[in-house]
mmCIF file of C-alpha atoms in Angstrom:
data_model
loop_
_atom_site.group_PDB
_atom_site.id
_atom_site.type_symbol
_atom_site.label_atom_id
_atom_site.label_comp_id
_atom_site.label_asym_id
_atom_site.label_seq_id
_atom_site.Cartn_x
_atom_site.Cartn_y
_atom_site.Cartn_z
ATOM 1 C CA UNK E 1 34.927 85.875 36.670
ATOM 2 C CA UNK E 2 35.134 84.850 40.786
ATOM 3 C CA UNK E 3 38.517 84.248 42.212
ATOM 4 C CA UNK E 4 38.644 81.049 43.618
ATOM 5 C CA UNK E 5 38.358 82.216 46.909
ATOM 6 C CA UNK E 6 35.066 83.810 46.025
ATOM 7 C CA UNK E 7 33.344 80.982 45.023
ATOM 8 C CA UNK E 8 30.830 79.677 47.337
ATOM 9 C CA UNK E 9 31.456 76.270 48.807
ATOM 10 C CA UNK E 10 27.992 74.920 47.828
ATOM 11 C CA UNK E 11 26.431 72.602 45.644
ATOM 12 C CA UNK E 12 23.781 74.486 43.681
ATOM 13 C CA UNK E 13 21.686 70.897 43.070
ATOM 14 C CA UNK E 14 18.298 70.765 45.851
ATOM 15 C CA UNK E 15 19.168 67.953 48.607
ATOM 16 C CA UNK E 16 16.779 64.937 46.404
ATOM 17 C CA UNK E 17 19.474 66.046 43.412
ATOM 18 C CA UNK E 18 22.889 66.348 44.981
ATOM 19 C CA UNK E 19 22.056 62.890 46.931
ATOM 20 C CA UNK E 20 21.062 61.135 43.769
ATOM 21 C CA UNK E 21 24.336 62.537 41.633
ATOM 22 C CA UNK E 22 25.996 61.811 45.073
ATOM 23 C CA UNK E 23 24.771 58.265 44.323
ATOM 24 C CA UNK E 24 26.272 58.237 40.694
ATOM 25 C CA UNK E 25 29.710 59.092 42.006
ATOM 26 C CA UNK E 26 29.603 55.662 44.426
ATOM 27 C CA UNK E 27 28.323 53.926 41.433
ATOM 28 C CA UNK E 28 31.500 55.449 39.274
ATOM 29 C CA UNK E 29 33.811 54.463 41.992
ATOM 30 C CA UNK E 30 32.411 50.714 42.735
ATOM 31 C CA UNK E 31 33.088 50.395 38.754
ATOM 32 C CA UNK E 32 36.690 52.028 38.993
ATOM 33 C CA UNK E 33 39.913 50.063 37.975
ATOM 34 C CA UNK E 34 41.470 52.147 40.614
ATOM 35 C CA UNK E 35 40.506 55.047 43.249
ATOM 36 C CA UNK E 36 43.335 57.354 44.463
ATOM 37 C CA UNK E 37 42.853 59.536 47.277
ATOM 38 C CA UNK E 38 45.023 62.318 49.052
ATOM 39 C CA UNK E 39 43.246 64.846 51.819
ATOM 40 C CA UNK E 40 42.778 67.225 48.631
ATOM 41 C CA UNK E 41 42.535 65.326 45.556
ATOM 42 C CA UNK E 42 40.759 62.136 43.939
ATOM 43 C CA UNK E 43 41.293 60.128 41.090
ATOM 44 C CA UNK E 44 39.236 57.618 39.873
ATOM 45 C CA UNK E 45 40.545 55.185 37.010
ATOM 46 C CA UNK E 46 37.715 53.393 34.797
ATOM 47 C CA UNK E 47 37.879 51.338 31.700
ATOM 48 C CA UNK E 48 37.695 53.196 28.700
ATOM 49 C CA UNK E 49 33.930 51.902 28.420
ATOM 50 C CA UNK E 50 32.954 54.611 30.898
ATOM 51 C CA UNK E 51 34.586 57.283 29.375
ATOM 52 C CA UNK E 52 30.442 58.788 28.230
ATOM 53 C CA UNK E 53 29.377 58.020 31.559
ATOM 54 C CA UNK E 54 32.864 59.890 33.221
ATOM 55 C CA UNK E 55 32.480 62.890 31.210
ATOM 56 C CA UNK E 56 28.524 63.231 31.267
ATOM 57 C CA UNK E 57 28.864 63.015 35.449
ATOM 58 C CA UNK E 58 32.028 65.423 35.251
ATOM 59 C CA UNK E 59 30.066 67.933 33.402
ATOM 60 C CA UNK E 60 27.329 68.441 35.759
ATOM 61 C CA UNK E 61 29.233 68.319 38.897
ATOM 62 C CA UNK E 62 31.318 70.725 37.560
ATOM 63 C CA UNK E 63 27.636 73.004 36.428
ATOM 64 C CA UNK E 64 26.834 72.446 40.483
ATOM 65 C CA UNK E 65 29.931 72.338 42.282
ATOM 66 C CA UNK E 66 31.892 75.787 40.945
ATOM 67 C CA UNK E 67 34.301 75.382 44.106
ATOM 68 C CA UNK E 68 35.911 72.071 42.445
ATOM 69 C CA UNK E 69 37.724 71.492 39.565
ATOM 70 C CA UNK E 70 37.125 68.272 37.372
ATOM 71 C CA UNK E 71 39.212 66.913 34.631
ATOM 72 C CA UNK E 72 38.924 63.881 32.403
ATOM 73 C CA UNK E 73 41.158 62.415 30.410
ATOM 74 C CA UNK E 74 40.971 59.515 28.081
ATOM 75 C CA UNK E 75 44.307 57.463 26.900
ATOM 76 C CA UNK E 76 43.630 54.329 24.538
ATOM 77 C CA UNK E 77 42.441 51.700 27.340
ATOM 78 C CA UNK E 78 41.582 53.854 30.358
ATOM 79 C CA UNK E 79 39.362 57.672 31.571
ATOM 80 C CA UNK E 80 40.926 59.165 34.454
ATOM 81 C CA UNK E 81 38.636 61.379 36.254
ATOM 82 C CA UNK E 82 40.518 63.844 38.860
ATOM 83 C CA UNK E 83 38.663 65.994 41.467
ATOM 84 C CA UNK E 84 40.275 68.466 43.320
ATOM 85 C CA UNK E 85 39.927 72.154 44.804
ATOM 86 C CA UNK E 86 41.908 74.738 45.278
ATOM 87 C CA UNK E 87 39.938 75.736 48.383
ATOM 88 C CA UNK E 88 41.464 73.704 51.393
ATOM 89 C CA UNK E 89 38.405 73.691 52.953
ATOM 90 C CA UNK E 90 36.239 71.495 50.432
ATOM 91 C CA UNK E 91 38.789 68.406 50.784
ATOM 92 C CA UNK E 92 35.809 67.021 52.694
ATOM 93 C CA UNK E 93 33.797 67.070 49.808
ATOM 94 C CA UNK E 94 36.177 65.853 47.465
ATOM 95 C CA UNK E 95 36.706 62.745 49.925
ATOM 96 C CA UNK E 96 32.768 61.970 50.542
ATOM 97 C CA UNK E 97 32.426 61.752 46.604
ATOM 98 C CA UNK E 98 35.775 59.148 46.507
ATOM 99 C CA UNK E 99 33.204 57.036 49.242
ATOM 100 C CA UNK E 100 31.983 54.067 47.899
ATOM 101 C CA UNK E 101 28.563 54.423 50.106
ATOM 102 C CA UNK E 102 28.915 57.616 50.366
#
């Protein structure tokens, strides 16, 4: 297994496919209950009706994107999804996604 360091900073999707799931990350976040945002880390709050939706769109970033890490959680009412890296350089990428508009 890559360290994290060794992991390339680069979606693996061609340009038509990282621009439409690009798309279904503003869509996620015009939907969101709440959007958090620090220079390395976002956190998108949904109702717990978009908890499929969350998970499905977590999963294949995650397939694409190796260089950030993804995590959803469900409580009773609410899905949190966090993004984050441990590669200071891909904060940019973590912000565009939290970009409503992209």
């Amino acid at each position: 297994m890559a360290r994290d360091d060794e992991v390339e900073i680069a979606c693996t999707l061609p340009v038509d496919g990282a621009r439409a799931q690009l798309g279904e990350w503003e869509a996620l976040v015009a939907d969101a209950r709440q959007v958090e945002r620090t220079p390395s880390t976002l956190r998108i709050t949904l109702a717990k009706a978009d908890a499929a939706r969350a998970r499905d769109l977590a999963a294949r970033e995650a397939s694409c994107c190796a260089f950030l890490d993804i995590s959803v959680e469900e409580s009773v009412d609410t899905v949190v999804v966090t993004i984050t890296s441990p590669r200071p350089e891909a904060d940019a990428v973590v912000q565009l996604m939290g970009r409503p508009g992209g």
